[in-house]
PDB file of C-alpha atoms in Angstrom:
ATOM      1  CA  UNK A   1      39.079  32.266  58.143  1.00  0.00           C
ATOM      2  CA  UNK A   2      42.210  30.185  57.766  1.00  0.00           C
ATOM      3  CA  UNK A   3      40.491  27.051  57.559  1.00  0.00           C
ATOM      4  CA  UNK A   4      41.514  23.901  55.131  1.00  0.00           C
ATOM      5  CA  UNK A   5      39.146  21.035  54.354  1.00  0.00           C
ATOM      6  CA  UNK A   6      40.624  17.832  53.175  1.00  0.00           C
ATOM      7  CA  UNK A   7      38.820  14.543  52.121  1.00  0.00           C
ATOM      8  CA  UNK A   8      39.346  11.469  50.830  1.00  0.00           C
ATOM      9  CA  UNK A   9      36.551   8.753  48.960  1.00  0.00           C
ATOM     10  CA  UNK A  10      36.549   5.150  47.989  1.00  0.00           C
ATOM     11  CA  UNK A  11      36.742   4.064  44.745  1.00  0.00           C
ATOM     12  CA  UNK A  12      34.431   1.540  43.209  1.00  0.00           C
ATOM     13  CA  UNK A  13      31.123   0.157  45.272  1.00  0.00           C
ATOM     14  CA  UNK A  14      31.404   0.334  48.834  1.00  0.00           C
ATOM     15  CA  UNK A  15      29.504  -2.510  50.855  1.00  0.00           C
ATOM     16  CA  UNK A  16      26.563  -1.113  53.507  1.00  0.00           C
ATOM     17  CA  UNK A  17      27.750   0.234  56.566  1.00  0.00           C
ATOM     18  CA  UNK A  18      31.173   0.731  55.221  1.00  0.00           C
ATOM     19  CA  UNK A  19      32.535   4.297  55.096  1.00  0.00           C
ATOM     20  CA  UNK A  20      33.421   5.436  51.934  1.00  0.00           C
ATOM     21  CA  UNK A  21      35.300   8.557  52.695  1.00  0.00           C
ATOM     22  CA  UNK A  22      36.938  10.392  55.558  1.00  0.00           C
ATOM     23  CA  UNK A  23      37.351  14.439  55.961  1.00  0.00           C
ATOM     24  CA  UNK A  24      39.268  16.669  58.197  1.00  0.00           C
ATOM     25  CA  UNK A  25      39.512  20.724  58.977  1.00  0.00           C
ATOM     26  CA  UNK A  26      41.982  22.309  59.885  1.00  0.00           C
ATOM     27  CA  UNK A  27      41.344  25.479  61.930  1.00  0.00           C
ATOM     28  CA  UNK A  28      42.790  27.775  64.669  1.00  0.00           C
ATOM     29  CA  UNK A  29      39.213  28.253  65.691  1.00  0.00           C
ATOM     30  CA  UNK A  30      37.492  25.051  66.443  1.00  0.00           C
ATOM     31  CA  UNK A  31      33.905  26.894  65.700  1.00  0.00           C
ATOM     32  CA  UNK A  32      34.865  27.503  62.073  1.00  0.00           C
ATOM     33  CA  UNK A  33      35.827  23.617  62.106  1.00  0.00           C
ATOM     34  CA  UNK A  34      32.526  22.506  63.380  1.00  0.00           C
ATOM     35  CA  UNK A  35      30.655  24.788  61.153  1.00  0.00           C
ATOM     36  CA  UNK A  36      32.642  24.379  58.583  1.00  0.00           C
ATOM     37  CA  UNK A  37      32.566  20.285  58.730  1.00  0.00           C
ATOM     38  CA  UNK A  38      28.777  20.313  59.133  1.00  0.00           C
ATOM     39  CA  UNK A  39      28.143  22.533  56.261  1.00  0.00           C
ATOM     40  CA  UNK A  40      30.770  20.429  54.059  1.00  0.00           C
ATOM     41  CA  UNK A  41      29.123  16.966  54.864  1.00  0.00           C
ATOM     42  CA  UNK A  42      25.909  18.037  53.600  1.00  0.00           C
ATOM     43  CA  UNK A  43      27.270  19.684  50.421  1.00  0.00           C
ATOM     44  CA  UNK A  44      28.788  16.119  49.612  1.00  0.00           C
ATOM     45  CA  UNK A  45      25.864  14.225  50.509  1.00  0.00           C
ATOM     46  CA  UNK A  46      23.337  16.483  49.021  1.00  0.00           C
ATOM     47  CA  UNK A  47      25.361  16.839  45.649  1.00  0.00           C
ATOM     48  CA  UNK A  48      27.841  14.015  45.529  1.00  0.00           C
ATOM     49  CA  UNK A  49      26.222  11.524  42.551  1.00  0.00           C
ATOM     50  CA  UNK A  50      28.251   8.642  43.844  1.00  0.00           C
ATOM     51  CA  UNK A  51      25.551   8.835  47.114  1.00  0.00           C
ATOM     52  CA  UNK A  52      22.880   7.807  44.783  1.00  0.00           C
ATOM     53  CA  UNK A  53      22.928   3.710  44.239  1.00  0.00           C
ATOM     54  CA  UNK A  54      22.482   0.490  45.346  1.00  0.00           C
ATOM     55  CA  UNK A  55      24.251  -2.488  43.761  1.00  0.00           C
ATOM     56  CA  UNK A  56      21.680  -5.892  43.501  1.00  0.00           C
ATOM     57  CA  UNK A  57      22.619  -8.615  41.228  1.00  0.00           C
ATOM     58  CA  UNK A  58      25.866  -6.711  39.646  1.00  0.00           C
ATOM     59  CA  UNK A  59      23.574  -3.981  38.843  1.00  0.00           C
ATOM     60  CA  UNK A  60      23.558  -0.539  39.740  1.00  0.00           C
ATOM     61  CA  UNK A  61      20.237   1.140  41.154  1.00  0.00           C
ATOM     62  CA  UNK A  62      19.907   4.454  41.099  1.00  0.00           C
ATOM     63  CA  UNK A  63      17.994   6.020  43.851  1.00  0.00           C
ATOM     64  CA  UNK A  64      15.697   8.018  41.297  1.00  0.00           C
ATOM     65  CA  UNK A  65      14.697   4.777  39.664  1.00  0.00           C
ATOM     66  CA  UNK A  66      13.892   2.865  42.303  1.00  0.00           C
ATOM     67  CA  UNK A  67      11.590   5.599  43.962  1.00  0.00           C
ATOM     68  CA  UNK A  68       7.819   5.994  43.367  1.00  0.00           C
ATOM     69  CA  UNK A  69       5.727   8.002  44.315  1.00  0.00           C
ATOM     70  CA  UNK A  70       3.388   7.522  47.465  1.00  0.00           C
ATOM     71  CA  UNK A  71      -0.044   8.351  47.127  1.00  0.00           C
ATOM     72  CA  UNK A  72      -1.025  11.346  49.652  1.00  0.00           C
ATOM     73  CA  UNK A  73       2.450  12.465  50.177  1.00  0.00           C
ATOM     74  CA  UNK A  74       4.092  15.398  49.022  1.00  0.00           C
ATOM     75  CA  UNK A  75       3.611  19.187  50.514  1.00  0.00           C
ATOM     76  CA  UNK A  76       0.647  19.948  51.671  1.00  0.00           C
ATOM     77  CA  UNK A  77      -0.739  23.356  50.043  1.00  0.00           C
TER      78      UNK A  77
END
């Protein structure tokens, strides 16, 4: 493929609506660089912890904790 995926993050909190990191590919085939980009993006977001929390009052919130349940949703069987 000859592609090369390089990122960068932020360290520490980053505000809302601030980017936190920035990622490049580098390809001789600019549809392996789109495909390759997409696919990377949602690895990070999907498995990156740091994706996860909210600060409020010097506290971290993690996602998990501060979700409940809805009654009536989930998959319906």
């Amino acid at each position: 493929m000859g592609a090369k995926v390089k990122m960068a993050h932020a360290i520490g909190d980053v505000p809302v609506h601030t980017s936190s990191y920035i990622s490049a590919v580098f390809s001789p085939k600019r549809r392996v660089a789109l495909e390759l980009i997409d696919e990377f993006v949602e690895d990070f977001k999907a498995n990156a912890p740091i994706w996860k929390y909210d600060v409020k009052n010097g506290k971290r919130i993690y996602a998990e904790d501060r979700s409940t349940p809805m009654s009536g949703s989930g998959l319906l069987a």
